[in-house]
Coordinates of C-alpha atoms and ligand atoms in Angstrom, one line a residue:
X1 CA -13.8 4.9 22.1
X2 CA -11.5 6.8 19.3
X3 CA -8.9 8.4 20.6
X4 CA -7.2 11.7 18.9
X5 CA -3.7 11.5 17.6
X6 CA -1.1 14.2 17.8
X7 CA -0.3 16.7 15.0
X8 CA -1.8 15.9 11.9
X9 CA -3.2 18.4 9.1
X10 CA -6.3 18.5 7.1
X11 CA -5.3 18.7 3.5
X12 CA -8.2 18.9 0.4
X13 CA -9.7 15.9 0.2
X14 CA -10.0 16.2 -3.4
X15 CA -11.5 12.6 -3.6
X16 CA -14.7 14.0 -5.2
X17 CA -12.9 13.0 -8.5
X18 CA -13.3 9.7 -8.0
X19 CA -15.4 8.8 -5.3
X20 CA -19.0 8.5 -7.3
X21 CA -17.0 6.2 -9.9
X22 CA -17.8 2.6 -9.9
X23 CA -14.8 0.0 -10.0
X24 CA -14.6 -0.5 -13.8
X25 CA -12.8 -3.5 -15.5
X26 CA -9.3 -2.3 -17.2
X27 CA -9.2 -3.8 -20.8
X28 CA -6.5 -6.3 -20.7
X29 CA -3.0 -5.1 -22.1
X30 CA -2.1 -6.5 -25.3
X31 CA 2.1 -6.7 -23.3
X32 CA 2.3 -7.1 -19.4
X33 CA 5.2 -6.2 -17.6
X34 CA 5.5 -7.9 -14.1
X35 CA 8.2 -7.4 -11.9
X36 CA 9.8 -9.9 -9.3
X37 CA 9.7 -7.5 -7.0
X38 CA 6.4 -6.3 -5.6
X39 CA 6.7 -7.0 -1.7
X40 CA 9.0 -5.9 1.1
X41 CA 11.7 -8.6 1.1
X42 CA 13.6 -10.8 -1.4
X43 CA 12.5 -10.1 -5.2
X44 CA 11.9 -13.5 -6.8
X45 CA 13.9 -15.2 -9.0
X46 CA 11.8 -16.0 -12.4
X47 CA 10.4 -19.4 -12.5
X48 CA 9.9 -19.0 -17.0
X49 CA 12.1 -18.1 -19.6
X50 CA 11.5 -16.5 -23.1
X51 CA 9.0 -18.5 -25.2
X52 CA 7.4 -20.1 -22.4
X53 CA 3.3 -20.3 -22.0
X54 CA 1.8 -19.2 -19.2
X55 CA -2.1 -19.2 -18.1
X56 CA -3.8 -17.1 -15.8
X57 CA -2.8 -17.3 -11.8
X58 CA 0.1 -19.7 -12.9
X59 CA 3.3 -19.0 -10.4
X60 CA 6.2 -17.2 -12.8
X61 CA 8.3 -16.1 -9.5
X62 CA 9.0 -16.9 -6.4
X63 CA 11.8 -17.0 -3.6
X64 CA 12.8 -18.4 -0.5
X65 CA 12.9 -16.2 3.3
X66 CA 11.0 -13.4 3.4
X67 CA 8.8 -13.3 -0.2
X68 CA 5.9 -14.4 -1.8
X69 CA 5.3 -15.3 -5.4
X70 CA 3.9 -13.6 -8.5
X71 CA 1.6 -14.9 -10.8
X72 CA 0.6 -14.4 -14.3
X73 CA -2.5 -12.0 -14.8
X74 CA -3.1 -13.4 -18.0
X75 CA -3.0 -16.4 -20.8
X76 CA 0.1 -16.2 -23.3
X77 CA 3.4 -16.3 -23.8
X78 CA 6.8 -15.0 -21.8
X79 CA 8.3 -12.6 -24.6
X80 CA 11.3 -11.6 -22.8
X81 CA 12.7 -12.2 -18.6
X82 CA 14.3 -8.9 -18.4
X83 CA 15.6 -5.6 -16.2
X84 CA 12.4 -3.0 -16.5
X85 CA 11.7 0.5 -15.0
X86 CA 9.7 0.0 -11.7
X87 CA 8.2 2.7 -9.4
X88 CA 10.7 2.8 -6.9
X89 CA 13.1 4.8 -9.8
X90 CA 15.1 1.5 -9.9
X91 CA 15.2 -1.1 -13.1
X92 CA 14.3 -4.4 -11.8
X93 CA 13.9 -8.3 -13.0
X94 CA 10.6 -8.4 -14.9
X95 CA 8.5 -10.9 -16.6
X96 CA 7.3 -9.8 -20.3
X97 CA 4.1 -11.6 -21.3
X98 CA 2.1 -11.1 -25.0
X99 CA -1.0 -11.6 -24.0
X100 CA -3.5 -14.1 -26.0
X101 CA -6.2 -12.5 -24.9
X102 CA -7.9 -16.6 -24.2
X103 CA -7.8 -15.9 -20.5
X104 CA -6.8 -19.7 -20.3
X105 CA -7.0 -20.5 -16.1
X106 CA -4.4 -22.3 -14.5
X107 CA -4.8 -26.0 -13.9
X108 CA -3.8 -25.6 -10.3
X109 CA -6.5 -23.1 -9.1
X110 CA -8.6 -24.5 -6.5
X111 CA -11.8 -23.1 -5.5
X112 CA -13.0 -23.9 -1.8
X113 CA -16.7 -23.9 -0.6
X114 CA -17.2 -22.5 2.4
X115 CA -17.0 -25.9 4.4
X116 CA -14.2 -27.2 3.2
X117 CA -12.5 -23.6 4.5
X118 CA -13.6 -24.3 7.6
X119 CA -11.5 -27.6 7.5
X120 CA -8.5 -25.5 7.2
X121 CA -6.2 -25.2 10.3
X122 CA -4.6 -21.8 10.1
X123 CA -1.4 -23.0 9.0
X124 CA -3.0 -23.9 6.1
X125 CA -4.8 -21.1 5.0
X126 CA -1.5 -19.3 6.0
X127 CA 0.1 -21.3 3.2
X128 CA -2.5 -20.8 0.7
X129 CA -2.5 -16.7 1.6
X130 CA 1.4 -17.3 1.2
X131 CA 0.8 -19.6 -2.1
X132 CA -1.4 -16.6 -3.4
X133 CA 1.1 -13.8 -3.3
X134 CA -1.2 -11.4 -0.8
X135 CA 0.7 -8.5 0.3
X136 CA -0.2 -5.1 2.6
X137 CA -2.1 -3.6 -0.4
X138 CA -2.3 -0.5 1.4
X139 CA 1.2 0.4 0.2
X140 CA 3.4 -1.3 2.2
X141 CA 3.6 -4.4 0.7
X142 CA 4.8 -6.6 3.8
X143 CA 3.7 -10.3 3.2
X144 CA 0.2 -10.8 4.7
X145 CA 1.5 -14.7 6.0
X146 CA 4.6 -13.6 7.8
X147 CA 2.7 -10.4 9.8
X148 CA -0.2 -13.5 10.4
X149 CA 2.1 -16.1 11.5
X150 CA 4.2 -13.5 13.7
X151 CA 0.9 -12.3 15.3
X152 CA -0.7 -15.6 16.4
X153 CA -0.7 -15.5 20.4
X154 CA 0.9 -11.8 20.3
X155 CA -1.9 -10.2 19.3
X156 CA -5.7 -9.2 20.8
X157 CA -6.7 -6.5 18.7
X158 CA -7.2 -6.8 14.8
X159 CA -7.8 -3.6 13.0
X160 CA -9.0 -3.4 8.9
X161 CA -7.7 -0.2 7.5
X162 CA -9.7 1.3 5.6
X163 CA -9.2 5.5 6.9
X164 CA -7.7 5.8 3.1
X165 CA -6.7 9.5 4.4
X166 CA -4.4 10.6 1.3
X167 CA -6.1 13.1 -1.1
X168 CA -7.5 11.8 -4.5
X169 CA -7.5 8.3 -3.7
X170 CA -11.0 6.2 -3.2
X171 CA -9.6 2.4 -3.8
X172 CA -10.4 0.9 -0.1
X173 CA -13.8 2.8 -0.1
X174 CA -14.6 1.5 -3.1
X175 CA -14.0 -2.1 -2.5
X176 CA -16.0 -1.8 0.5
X177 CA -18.8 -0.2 -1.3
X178 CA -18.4 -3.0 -4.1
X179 CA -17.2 -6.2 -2.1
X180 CA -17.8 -5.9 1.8
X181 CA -18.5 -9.4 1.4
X182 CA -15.6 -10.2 0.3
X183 CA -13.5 -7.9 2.7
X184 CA -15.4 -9.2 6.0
X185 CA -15.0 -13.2 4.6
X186 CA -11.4 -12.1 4.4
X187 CA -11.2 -10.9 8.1
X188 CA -12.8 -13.7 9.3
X189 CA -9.8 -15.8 8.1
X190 CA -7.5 -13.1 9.3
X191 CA -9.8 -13.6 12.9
X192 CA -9.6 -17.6 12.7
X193 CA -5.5 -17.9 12.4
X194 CA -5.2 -15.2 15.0
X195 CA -7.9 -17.0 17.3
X196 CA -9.7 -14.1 17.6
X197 CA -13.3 -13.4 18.1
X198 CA -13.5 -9.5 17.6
X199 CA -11.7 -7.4 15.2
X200 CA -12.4 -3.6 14.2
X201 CA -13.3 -2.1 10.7
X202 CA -12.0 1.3 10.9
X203 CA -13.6 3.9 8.7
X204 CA -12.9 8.1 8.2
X205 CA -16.4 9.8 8.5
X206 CA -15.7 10.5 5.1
X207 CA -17.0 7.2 3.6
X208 CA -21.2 7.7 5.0
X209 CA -21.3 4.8 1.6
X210 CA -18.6 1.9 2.3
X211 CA -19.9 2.3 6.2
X212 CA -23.6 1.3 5.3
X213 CA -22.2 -1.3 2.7
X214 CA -20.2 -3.4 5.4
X215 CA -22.8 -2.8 8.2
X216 CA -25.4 -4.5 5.8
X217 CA -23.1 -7.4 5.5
X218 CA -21.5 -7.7 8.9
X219 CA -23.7 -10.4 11.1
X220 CA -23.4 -8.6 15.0
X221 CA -22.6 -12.5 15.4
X222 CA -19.5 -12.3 14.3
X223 CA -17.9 -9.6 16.8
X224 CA -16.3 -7.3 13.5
X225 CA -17.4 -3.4 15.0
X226 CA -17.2 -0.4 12.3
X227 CA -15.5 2.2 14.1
X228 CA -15.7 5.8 12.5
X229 CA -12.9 8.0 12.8
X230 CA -13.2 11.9 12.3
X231 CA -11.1 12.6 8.9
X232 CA -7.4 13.8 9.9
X233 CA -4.3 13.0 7.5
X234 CA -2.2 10.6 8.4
X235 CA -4.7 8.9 10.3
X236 CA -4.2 5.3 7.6
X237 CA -0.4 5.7 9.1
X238 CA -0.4 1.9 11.1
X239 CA 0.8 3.9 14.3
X240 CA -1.8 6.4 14.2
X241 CA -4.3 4.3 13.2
X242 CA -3.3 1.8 16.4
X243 CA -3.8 4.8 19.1
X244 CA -6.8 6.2 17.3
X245 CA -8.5 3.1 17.8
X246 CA -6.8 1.5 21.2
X247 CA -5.4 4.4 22.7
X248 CA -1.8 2.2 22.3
X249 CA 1.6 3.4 21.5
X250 CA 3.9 1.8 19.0
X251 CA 7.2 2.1 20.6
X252 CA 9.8 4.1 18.9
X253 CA 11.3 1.3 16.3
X254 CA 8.8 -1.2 17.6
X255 CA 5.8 -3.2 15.7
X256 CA 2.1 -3.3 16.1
X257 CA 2.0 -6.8 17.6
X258 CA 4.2 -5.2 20.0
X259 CA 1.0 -3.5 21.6
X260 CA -1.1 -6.0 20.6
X261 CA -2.0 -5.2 17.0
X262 CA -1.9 -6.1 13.9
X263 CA -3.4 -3.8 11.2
X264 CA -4.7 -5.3 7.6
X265 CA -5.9 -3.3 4.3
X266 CA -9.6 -3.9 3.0
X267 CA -8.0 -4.8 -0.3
X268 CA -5.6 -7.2 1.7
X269 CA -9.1 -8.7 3.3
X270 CA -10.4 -9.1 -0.4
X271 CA -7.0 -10.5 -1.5
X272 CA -7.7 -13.1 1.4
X273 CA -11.0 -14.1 0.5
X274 CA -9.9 -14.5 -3.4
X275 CA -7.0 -16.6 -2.9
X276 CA -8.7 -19.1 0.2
X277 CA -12.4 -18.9 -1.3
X278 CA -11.5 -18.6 -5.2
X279 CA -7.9 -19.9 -5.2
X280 CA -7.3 -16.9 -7.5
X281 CA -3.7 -15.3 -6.7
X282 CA -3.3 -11.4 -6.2
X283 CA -3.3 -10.6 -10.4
X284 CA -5.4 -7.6 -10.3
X285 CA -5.8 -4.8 -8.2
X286 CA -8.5 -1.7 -8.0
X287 CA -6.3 1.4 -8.8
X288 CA -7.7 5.1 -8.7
X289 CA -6.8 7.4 -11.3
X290 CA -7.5 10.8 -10.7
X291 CA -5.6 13.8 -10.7
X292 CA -6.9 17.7 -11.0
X293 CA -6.2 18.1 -15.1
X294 CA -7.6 14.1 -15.2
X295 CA -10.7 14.4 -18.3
X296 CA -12.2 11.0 -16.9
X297 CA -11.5 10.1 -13.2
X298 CA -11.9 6.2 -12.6
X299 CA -11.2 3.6 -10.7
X300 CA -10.2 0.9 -12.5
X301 CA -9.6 -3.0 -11.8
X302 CA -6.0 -3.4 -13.5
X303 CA -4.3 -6.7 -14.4
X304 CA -0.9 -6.3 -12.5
X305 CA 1.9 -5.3 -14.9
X306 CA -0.5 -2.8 -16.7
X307 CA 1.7 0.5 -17.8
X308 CA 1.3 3.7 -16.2
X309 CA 1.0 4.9 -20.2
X310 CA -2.4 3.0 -21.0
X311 CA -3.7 4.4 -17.6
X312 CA -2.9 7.7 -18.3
X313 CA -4.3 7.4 -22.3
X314 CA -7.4 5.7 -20.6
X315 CA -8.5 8.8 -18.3
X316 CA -7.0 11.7 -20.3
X317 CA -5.6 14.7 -19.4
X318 CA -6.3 17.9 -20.5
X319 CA -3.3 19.7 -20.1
X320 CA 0.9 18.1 -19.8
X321 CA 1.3 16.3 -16.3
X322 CA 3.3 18.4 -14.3
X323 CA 4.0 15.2 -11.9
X324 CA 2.5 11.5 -12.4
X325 CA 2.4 9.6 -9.1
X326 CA 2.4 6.3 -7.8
X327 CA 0.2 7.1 -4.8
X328 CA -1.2 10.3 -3.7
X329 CA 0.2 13.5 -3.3
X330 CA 1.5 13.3 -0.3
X331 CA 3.3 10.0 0.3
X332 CA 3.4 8.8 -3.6
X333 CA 6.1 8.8 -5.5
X334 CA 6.8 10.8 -8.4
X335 CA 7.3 9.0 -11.7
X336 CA 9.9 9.7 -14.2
X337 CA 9.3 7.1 -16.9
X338 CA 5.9 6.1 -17.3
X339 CA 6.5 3.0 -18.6
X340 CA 6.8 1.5 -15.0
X341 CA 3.9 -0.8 -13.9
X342 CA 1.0 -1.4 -11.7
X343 CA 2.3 -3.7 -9.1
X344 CA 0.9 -4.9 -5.9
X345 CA 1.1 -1.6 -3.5
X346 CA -0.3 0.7 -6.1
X347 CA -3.9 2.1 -5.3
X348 CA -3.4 5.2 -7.3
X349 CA -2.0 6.7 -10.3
X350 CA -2.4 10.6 -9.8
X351 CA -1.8 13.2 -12.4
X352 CA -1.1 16.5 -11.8
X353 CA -0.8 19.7 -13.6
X354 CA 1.4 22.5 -13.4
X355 CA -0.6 24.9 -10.7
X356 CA 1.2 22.1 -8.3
X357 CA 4.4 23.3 -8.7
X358 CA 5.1 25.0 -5.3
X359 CA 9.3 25.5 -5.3
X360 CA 11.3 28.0 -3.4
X361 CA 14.8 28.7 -4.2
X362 CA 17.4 28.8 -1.3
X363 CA 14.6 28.0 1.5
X364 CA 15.2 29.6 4.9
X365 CA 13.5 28.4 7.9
X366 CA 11.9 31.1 10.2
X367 CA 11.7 29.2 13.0
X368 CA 7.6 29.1 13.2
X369 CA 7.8 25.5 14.6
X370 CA 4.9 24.6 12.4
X371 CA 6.4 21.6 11.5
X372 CA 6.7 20.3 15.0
X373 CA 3.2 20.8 15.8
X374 CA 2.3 19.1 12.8
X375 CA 4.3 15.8 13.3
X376 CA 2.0 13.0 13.9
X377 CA 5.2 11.1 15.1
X378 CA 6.3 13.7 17.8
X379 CA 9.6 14.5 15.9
X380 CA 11.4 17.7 15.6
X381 CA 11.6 18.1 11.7
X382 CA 13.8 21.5 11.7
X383 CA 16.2 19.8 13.3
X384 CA 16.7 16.9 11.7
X385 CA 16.8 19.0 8.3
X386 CA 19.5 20.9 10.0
X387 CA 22.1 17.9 11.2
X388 CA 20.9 16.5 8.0
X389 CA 22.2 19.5 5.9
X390 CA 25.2 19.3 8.1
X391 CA 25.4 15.4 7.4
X392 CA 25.6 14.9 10.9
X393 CA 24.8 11.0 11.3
X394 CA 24.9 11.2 15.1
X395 CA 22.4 13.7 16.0
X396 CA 20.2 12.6 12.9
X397 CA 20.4 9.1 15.1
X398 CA 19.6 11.1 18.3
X399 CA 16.6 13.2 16.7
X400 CA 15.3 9.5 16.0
X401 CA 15.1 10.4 12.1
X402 CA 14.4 6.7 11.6
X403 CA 11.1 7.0 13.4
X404 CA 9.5 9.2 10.2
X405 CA 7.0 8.1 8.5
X406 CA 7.5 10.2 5.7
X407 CA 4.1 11.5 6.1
X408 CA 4.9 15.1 4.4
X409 CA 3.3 16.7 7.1
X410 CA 6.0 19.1 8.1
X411 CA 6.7 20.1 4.5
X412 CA 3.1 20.7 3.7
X413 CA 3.0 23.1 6.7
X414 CA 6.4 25.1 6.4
X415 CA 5.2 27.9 5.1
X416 CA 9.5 28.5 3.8
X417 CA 8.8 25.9 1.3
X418 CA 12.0 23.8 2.8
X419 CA 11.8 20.1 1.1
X420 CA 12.1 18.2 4.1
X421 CA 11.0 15.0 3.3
X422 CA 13.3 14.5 0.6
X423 CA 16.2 15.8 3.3
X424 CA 14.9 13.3 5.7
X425 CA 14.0 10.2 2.7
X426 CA 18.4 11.2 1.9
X427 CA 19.2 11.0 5.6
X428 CA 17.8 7.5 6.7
X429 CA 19.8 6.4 3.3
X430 CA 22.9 7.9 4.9
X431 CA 21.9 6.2 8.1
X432 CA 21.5 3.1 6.6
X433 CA 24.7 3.1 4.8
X434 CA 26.6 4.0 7.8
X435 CA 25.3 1.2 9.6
X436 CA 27.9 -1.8 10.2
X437 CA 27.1 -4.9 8.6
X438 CA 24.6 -7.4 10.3
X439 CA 26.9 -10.4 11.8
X440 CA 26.6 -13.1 10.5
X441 CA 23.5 -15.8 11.8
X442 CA 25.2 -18.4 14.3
X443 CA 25.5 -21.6 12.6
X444 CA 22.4 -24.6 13.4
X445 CA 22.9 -26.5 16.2
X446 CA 22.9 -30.0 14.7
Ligands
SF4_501 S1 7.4 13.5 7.4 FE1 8.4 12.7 9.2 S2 9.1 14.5 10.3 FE2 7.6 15.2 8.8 S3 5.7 15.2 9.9 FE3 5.8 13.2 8.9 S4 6.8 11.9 10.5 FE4 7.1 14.0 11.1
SF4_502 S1 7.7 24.9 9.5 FE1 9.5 25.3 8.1 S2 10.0 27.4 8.6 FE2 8.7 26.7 10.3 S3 10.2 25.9 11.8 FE3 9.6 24.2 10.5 S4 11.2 24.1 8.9 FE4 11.3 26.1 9.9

């Protein structure tokens, strides 16, 4: 049974751009910029220097705690190990590789069959998923082994993602349209470390394709159900996605397993299935490019540390971008130097053109209360822009600002044209600042 969740709006789809596009190979970059940080957690350290060779899928970062490694896309040589321009607006440590265009593999690649995976114990396809760099490709980037690891005997329900509710942007539907073999071989790894026999595929009724896709692959032996959601924005938001499907609650500041849960991107599925079956690292990614002045829409399989530049010169535009986006409109980020690139959490390049400019000078609110009924996350957003204007850390605290999901819901329906998700992105900052240091860990006992 799909349950309903609260608030929510129903933006333009606008996925018509790209949705009829097959998944289209990106011509390798001649120069590949990949940063060490592409996952929640610690950025690696660089594991080449300058004039070093590298071959496809070879490690070239990597870190200990909470990370996973990076790989090399392609055959070459490391030209520079750097600081370069990444999406988050920051400059971060970055592997330069001139690509030889030999596609030389790495020595260390190991494909499995199919029975030799089934010899695996779930510790050791943990290590491989782990070994392979897979990430949340959805856009959080959370490393796929530690939510696995921290779900085993927590969690009964598995749900894939694939609601893909932001405007412009077709990436999960088209890897289930193009791979649902390789997404539900995926989940069945996901389903054999969690020691579970069922596990949900949840689709928007938007994608009448990727549904008949995976139902022609999915054997009813397995237990995997397709669940079809009606089309609401943010329904792809984990939390929202959790009660639409179970009905369940993610506690304010709390975790899916904490209900139960644990919630996996189709591209994270596919990730899975190349790195255990193919013992090919997270290299490439499918990226939508789309935007309303885009000449050609695609959706493009990119070599990681491909620049937002060649994307753009590979669709066209046909007037100046009035805002390039890593994401969709409305939880991407805005792009000032488009020399950043793709990295693991990017499904979407979006280009825009100047009828998006929507700016008010000197807002006012007017009280309408829109926002409120449009949170998804039961927040009062007028309120928090107003302690937040009046940098008061205590009642931003007590209006649980933290809980946002910076789903852009409120601002899209303030009809006053107040930017409050920038207030509220500025606020948790000043949160976060204010907050006293984390003591110290208590030494081992020996
Ligand atoms: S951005 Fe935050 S406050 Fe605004 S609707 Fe989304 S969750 Fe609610
Ligand atoms: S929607 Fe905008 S104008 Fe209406 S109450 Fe919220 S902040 Fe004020």
């Amino acid at each position: 049974m799909a349950f309903s969740f609260f608030g929510g709006i129903h933006p333009k789809e606008n996925k018509f751009y790209a949705e009829g596009q097959r998944v289209q190979p990106f011509p390798e970059p001649d120069v590949l910029v990949i940063p060490m940080q592409q996952h929640i957690g610690a950025p690696c350290k660089p594991l080449v220097k300058k004039g070093d060779p590298v071959t496809v899928g070879q490690k070239i970062g990597d870190n200990q705690g909470l990370c996973v490694p990076v790989h090399a896309p392609v055959s070459g040589t490391v030209k520079a190990v750097e600081m370069r321009p990444h999406t988050s607006g920051m400059t971060v440590m970055s592997v330069v590789i001139e690509n030889d265009h030999l596609d030389t593999p790495c020595p260390d690649l190991t494909p499995r069959t199919p029975e030799e995976v089934d010899k695996l114990s779930p510790e050791e396809l943990m290590n491989i998923i782990r070994e392979g760099g897979v990430v949340g490709m959805g856009g959080a980037t959370f490393p796929t082994h530690v939510k696995l690891s921290s779900g085993i005997g927590k969690v009964d329900t598995i749900i894939v993602n694939v609601s893909e509710c932001e405007p412009y942007i077709v990436a999960d539907d088209r890897v289930c349209q193009e791979y649902p073999g390789d997404v539900i071989s995926g989940l069945q790894v996901v389903m054999k470390i969690l020691n579970l026999n069922t596990a949900h595929i949840a689709l928007e009724d938007n994608k009448p394709e990727a549904k008949r896709a995976l139902l022609s692959e999915i054997d009813p032996k397995t237990g995997i159900s397709v669940d079809i959601l009606p089309a609401k924005y943010p329904q792809g938001a984990e939390k929202q996605l959790i009660y639409a499907i179970t009905g369940r609650e993610v506690p304010s500041g709390g975790l899916p397993a904490a209900v139960g849960c644990a919630v996996f991107n189709a591209g994270t599925c596919k990730a899975i299935h190349d790195a255990v079956y193919d013992g090919m690292p997270l290299v490439r990614r499918i990226v939508t490019v789309s935007g309303d002045i885009v000449m050609q829409p695609m959706n493009l399989m990119v070599p990681l540390g491909t620049s937002f530049n060649d994307l753009l010169d590979a669709v066209g535009h046909s007037q100046n971008p009035y805002k390039v986006l890593s994401g969709g409109p409305m939880m991407g980020v805005a792009q000032f130097d488009l020399n950043v690139t793709v990295t693991k959490g990017v499904n979407a390049v979006t280009i825009l053109g100047a009828q998006n400019r929507f700016y008010v000078a000197n807002p006012h609110c007017i009280r309408c209360g829109k926002c409120m009924d449009a949170c998804p996350m039961h927040l009062m957003p007028l309120m928090m822009y107003q302690a937040e204007r009046k940098n008061d850390l205590e009642e931003l605290k007590a209006l649980n600002l933290l809980d946002c999901i910076e789903c852009g819901c409120c601002a899209y329906t303030c009809p006053a044209g107040i930017p409050l998700v920038q207030s509220f992105r500025t606020g948790k900052q000043r949160l976060r600042d204010a907050a006293p240091p984390r003591p110290a860990p208590a030494p081992a006992k020996s």
